[in-house]
Backbone as a chain_set.jsonl record, in Angstrom:
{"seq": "XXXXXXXXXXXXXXXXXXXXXXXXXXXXXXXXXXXXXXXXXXXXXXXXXXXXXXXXXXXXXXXXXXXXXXXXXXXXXXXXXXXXXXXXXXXXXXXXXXXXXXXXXXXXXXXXXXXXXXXXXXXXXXXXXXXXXXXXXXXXXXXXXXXXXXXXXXXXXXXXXXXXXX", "coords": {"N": [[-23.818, -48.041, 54.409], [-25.034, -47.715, 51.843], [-25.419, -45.257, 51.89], [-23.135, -43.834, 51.491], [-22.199, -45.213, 49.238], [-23.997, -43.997, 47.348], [-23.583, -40.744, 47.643], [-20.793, -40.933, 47.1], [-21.758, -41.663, 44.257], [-22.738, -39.174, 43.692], [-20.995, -37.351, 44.242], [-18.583, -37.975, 42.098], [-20.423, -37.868, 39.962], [-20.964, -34.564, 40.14], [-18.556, -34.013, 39.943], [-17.561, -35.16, 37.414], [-19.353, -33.407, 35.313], [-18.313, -30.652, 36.158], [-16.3, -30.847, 34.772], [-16.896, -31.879, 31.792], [-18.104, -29.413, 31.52], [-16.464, -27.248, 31.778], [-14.584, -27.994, 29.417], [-16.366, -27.44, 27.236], [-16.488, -24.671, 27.787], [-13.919, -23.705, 27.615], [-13.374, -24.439, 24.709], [-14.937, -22.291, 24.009], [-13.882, -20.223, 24.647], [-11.638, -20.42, 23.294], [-12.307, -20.024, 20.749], [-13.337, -17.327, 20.953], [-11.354, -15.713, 21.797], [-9.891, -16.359, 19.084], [-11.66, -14.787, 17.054], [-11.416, -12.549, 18.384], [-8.439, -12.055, 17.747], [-8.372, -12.169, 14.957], [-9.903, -10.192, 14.21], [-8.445, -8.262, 15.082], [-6.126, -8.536, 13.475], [-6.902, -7.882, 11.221], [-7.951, -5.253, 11.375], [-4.838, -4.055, 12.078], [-3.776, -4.581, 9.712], [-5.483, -2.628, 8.317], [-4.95, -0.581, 9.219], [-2.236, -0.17, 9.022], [-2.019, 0.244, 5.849], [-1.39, 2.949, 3.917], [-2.059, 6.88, 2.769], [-1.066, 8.363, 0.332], [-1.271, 11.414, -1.077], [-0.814, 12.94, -4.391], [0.007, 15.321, -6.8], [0.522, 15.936, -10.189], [2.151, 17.149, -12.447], [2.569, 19.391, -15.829], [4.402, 21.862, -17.394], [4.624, 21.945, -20.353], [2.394, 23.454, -22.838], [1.326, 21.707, -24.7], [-1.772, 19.282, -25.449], [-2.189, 15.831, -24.556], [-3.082, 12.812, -26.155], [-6.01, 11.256, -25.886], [-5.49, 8.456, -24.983], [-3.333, 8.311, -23.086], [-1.174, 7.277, -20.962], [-0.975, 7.707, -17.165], [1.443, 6.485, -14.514], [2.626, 6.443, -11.243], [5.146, 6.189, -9.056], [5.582, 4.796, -5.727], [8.674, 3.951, -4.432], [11.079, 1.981, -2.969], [14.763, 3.227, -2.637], [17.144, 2.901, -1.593], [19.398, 0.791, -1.793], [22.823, 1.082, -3.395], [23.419, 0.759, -6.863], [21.601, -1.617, -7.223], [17.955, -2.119, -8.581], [15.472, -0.394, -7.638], [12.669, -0.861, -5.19], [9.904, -1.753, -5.566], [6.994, -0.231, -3.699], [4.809, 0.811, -4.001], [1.851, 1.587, -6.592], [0.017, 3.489, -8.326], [-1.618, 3.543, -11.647], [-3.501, 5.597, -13.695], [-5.791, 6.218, -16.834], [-6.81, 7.45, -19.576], [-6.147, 10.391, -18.976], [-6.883, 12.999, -18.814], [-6.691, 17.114, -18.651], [-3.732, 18.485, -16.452], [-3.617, 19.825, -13.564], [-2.796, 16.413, -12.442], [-4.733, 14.572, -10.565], [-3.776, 11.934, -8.351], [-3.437, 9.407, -5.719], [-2.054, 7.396, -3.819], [-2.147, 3.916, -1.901], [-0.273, 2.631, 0.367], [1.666, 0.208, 2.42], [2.406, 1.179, 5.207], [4.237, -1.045, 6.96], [5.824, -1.74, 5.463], [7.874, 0.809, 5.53], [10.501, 2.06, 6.337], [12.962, 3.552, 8.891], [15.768, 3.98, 8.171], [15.54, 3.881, 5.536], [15.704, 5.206, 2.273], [13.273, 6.798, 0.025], [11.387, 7.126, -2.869], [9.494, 9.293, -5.058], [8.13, 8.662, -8.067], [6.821, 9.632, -11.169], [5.089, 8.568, -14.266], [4.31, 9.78, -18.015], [2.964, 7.579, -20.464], [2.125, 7.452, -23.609], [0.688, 4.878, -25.796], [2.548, 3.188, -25.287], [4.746, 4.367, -25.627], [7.351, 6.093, -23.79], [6.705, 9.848, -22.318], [6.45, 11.779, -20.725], [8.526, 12.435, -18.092], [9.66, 12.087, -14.639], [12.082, 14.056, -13.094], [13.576, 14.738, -10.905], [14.352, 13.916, -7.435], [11.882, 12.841, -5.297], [11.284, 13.1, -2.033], [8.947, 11.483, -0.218], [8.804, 10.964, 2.578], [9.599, 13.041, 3.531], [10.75, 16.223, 6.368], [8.596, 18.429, 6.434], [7.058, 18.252, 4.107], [5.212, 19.207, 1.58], [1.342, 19.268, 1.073], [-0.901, 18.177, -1.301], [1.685, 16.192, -2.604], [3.43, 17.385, -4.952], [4.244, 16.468, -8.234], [6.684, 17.195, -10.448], [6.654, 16.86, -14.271], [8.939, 15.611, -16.948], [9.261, 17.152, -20.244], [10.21, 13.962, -22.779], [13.191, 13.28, -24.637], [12.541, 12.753, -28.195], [14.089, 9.839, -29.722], [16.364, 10.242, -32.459], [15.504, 7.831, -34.844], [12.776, 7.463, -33.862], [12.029, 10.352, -35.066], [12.453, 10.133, -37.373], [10.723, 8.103, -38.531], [8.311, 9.121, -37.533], [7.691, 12.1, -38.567]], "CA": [[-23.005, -48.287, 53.248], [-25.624, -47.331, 51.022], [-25.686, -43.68, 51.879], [-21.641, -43.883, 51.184], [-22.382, -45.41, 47.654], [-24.866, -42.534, 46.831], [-22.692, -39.983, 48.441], [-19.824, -41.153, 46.123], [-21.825, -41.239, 42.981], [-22.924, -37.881, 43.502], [-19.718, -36.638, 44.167], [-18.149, -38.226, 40.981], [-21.416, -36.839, 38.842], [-20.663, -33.317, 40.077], [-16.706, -33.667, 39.247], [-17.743, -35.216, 35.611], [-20.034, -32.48, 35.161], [-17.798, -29.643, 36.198], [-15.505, -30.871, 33.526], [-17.646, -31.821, 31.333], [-18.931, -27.356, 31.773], [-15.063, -26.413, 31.761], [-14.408, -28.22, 28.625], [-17.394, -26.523, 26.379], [-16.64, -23.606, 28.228], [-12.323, -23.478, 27.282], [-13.725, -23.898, 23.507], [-15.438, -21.312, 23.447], [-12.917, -19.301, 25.328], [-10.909, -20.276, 22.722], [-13.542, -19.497, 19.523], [-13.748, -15.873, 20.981], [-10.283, -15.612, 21.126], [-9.764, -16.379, 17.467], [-12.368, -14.237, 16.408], [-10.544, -11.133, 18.363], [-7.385, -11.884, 16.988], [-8.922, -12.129, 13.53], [-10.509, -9.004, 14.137], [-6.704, -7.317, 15.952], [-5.387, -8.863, 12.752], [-8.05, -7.253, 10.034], [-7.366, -3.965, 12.532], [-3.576, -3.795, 12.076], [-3.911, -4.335, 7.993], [-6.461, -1.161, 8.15], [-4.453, 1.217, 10.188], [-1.103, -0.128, 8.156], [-2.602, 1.277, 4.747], [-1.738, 4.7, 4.369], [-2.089, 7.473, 1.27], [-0.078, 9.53, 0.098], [-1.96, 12.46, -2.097], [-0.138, 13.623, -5.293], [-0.543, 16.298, -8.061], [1.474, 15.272, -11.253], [1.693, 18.712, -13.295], [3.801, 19.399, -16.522], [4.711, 22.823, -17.865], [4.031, 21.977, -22.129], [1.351, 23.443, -23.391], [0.278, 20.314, -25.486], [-2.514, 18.676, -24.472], [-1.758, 14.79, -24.445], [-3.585, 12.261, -26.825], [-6.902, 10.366, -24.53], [-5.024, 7.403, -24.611], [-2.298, 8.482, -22.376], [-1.544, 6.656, -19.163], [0.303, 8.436, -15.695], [1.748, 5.955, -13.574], [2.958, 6.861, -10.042], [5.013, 5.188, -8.26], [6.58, 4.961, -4.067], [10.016, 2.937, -4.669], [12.782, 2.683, -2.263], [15.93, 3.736, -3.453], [18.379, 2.583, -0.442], [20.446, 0.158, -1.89], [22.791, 1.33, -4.776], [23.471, -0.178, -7.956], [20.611, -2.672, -7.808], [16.649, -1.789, -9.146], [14.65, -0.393, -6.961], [12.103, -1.426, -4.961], [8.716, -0.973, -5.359], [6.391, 0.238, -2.889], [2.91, 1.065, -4.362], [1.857, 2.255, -7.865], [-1.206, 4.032, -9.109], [-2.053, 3.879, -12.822], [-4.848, 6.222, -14.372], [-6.211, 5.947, -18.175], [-7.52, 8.701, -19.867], [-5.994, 11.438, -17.636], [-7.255, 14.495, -19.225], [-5.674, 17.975, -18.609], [-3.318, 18.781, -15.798], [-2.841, 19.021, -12.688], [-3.259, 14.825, -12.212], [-4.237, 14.242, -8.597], [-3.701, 10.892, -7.797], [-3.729, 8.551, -4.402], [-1.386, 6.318, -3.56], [-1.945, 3.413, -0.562], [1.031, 1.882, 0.037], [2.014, -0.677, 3.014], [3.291, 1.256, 5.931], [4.769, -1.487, 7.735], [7.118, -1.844, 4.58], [8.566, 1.652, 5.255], [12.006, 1.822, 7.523], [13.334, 4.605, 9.151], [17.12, 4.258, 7.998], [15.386, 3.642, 3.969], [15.141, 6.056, 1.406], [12.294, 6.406, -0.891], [11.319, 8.644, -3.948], [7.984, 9.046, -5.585], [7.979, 8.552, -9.736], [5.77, 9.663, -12.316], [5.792, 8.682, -15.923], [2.959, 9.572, -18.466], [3.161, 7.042, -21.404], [1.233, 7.32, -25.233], [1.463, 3.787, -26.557], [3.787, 2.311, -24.618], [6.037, 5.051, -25.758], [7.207, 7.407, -22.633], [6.492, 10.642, -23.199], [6.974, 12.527, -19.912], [9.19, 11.407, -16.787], [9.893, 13.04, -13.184], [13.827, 14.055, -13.037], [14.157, 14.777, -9.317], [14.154, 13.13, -6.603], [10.909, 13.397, -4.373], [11.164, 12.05, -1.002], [7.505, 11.874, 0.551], [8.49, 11.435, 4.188], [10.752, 14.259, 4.15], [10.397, 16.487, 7.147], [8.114, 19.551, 5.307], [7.155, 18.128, 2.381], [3.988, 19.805, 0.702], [0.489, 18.18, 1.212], [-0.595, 17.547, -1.657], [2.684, 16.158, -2.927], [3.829, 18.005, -6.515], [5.759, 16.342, -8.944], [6.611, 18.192, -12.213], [7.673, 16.134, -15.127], [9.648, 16.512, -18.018], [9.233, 15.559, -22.051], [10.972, 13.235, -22.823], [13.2, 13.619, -25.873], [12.706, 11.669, -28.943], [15.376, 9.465, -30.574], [16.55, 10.091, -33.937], [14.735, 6.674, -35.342], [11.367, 8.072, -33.906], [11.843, 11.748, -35.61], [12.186, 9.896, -38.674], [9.347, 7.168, -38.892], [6.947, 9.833, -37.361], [8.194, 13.35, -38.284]], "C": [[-23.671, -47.743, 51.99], [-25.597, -45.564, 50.636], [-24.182, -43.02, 51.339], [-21.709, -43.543, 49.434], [-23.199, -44.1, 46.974], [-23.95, -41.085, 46.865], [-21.622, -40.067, 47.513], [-19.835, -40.897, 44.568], [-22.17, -39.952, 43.059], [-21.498, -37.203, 43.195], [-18.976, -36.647, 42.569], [-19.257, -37.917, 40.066], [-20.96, -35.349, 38.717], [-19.23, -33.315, 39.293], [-17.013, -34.278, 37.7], [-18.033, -34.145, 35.445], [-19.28, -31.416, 34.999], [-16.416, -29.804, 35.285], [-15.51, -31.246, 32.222], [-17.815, -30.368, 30.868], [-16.988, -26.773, 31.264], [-14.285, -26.55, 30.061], [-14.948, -27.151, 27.521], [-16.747, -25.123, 26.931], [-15.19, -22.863, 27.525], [-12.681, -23.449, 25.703], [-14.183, -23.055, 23.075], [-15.242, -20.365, 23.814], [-12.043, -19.169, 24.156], [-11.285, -19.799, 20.708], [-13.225, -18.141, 19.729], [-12.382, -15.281, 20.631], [-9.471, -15.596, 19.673], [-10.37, -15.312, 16.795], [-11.951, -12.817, 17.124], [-9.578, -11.115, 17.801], [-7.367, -11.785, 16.016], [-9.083, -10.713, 13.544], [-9.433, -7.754, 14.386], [-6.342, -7.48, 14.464], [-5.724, -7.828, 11.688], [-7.749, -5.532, 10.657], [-6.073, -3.264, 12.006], [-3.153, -3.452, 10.355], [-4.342, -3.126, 7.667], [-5.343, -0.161, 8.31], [-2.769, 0.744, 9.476], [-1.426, 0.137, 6.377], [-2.523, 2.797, 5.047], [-1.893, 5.574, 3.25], [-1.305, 8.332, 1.308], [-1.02, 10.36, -1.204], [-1.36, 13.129, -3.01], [-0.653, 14.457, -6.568], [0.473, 16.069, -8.528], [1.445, 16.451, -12.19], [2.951, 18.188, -14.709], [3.663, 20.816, -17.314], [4.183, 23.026, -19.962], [3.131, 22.381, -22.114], [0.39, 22.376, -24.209], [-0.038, 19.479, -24.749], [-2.272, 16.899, -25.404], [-3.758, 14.256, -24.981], [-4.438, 11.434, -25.831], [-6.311, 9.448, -24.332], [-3.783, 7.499, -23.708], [-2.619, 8.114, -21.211], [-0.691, 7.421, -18.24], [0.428, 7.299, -15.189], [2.428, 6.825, -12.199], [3.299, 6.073, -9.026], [5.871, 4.843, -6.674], [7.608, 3.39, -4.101], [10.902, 3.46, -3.535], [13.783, 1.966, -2.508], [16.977, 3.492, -2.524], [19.319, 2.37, -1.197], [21.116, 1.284, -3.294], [23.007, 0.252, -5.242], [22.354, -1.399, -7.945], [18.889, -1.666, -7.878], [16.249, -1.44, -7.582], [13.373, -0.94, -6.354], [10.476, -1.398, -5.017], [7.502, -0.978, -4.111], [4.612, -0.171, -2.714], [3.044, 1.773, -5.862], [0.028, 2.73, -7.818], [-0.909, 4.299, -10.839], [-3.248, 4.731, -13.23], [-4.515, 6.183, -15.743], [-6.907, 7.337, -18.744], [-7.84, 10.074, -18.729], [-6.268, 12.732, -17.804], [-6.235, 15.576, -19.199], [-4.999, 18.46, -17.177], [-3.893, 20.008, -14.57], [-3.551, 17.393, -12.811], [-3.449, 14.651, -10.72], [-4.472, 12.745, -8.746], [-3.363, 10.154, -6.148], [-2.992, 7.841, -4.366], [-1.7, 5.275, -2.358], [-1.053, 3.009, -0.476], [0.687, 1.494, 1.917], [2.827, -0.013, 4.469], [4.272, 0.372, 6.511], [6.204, -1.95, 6.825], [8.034, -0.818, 4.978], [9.404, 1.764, 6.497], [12.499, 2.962, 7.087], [14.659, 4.748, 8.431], [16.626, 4.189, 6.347], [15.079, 5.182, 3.506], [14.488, 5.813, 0.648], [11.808, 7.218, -2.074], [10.044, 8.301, -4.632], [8.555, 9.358, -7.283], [6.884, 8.927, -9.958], [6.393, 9.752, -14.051], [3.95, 8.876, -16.435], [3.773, 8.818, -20.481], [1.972, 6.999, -22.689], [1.489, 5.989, -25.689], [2.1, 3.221, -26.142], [4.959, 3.116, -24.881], [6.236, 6.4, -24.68], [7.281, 8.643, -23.626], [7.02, 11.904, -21.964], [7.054, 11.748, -18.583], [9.33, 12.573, -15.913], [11.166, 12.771, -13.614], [14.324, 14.643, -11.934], [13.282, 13.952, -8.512], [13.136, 13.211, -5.021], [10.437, 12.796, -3.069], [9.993, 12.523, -0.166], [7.156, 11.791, 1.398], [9.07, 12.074, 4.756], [10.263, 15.387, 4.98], [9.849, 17.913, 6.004], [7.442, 19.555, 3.957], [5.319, 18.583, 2.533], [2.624, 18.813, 1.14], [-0.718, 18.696, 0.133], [0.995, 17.469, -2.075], [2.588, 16.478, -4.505], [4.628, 17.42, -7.057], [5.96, 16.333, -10.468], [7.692, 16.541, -13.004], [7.579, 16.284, -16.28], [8.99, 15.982, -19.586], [10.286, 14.984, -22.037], [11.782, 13.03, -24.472], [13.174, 12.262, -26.66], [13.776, 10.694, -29.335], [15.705, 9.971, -31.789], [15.821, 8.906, -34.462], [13.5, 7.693, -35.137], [11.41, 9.441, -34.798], [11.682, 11.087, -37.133], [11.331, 9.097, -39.454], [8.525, 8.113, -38.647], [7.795, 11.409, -36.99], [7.012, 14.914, -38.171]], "O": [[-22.94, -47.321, 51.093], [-25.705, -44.924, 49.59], [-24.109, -41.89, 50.857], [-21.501, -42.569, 48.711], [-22.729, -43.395, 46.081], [-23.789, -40.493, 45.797], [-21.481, -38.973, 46.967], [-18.99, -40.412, 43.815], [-21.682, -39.415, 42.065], [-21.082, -36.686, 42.159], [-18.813, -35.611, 41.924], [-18.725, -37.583, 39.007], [-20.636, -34.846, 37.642], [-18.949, -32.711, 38.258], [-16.532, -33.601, 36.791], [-17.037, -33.428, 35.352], [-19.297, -30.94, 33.864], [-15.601, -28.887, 35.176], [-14.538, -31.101, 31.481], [-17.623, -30.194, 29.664], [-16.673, -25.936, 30.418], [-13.639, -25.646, 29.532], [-14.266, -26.256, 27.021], [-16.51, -24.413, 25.954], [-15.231, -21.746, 27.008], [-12.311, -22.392, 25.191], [-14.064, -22.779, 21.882], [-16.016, -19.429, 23.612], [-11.632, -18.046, 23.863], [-10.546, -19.395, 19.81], [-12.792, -17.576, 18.725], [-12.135, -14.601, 19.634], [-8.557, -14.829, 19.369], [-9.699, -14.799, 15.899], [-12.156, -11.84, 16.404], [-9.466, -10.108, 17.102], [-6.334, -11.251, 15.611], [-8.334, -10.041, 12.834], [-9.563, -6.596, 13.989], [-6.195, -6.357, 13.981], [-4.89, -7.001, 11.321], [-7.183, -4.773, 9.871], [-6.112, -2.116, 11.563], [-2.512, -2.512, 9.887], [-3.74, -2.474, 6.814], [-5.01, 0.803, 7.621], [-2.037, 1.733, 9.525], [-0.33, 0.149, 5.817], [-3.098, 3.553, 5.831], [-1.866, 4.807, 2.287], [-0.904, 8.992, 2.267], [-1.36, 9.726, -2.203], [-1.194, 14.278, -2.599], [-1.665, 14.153, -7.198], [1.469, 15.931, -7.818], [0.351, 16.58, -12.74], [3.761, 17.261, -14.746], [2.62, 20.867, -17.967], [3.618, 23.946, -20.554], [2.45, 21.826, -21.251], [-0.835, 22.288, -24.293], [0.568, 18.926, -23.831], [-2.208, 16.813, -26.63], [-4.869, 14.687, -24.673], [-3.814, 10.877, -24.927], [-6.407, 9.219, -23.126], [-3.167, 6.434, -23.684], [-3.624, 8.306, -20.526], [0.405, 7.769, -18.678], [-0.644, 6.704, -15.306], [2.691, 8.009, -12.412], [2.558, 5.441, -8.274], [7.069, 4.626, -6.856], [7.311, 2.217, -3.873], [11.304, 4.578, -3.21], [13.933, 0.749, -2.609], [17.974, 4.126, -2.87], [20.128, 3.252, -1.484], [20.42, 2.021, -3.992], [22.949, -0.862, -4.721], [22.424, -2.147, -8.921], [18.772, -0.623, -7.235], [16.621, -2.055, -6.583], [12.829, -1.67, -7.183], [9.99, -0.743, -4.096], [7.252, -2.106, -3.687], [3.796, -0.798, -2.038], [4.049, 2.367, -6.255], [-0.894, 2.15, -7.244], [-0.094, 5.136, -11.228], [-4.252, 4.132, -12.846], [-3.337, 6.126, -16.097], [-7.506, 8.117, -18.004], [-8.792, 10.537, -18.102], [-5.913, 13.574, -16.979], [-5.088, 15.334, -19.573], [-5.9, 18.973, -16.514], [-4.561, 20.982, -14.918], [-4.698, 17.237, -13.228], [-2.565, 14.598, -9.865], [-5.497, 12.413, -9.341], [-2.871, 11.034, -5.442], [-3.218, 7.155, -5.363], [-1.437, 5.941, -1.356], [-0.607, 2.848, -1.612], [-0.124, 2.107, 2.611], [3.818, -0.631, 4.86], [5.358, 0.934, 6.654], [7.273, -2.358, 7.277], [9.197, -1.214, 4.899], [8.919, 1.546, 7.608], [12.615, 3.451, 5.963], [14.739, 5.88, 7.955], [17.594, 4.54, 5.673], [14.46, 6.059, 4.107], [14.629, 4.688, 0.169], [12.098, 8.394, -1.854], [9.622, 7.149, -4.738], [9.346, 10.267, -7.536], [5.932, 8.715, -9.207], [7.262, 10.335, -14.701], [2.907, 8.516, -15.888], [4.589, 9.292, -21.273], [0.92, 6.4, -22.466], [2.657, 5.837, -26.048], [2.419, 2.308, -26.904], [6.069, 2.752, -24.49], [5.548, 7.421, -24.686], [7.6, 8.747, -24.81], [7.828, 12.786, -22.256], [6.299, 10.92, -18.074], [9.182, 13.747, -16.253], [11.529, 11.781, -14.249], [15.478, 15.072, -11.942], [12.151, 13.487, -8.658], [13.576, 13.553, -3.924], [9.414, 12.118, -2.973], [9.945, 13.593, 0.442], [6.018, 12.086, 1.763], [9.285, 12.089, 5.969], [9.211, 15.815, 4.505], [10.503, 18.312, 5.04], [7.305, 20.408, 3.08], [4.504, 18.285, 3.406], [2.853, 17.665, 1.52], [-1.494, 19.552, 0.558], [1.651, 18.503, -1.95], [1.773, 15.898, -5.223], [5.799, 17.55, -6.7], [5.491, 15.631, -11.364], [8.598, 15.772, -12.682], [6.646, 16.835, -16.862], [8.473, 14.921, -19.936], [11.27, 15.35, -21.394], [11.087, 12.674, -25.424], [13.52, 11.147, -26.268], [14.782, 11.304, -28.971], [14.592, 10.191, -32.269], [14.78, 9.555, -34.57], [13.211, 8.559, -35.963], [10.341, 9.467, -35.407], [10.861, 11.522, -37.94], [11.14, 9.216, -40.664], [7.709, 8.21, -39.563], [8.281, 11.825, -35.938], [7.479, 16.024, -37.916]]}, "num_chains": 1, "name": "protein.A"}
């Protein structure tokens, strides 16, 4: 009877034990797990960042005051009648003299096949525009240029402005 009793607790030591081992073991099955999917996750963010490379030119001869800003910006233009959407922007500050190359990253996983999209550039003095893009530059169009070019225009004054600052 004795050898039974022994025989029994062993048995029931090993089966604690081996679940006891399975326990620790499923946590830290499930630790590693986290820390790949973290890592799949951090992964998928990377490789959904993408650039788009642009040169911003403008035909005037006058060279633009240091304080002038370019913006640049990937909007899509699907819907009508409501604002567009924005994408991605790049600002630069003291953009010197032409061509402007600028970088865009923008969000692949935002961009959909059936959407349209158009790249902007404005360069503003003051908060007052000064030169705008006036076509429409779609930057996943089959062919398109690498870098991407996009000429833009002056922008004419008002009457008011000609006459406070003539």
């Amino acid at each position: 009877m004795k050898f039974r009793m022994n025989k029994l607790a062993l048995a029931s030591s090993v089966l604690l034990s081996a679940f006891a081992l399975q326990a620790c073991d499923s946590g830290s099955t499930t630790q590693t797990q986290d820390t790949a999917t973290a890592e799949k996750q951090v992964t998928a963010e990377v490789t959904a960042m993408k650039t788009l490379d642009i040169n911003v030119i403008y035909l005037d001869r006058r060279m633009l005051p240091p304080n002038a800003v370019l913006e640049v910006t990937l909007e899509d233009i699907s819907k009508a009648d409501v604002a567009s959407v924005l994408i991605a922007s790049q600002s630069l500050k003291d953009i010197g003299t032409p061509p402007y190359a600028v970088s865009i990253e923008y969000d692949a996983s935002k961009i959909q096949d059936k959407h349209r999209y158009s790249l902007r550039a404005t360069i503003k003095v003051e908060g007052s525009l000064v030169f705008t893009s006036t076509t429409n530059i779609d930057p996943f169009a089959e062919g398109q240029t690498k870098p991407i070019e996009i000429k833009v225009d002056r922008v004419a004054r008002a009457e008011s402005d000609k006459k406070a600052n003539p």
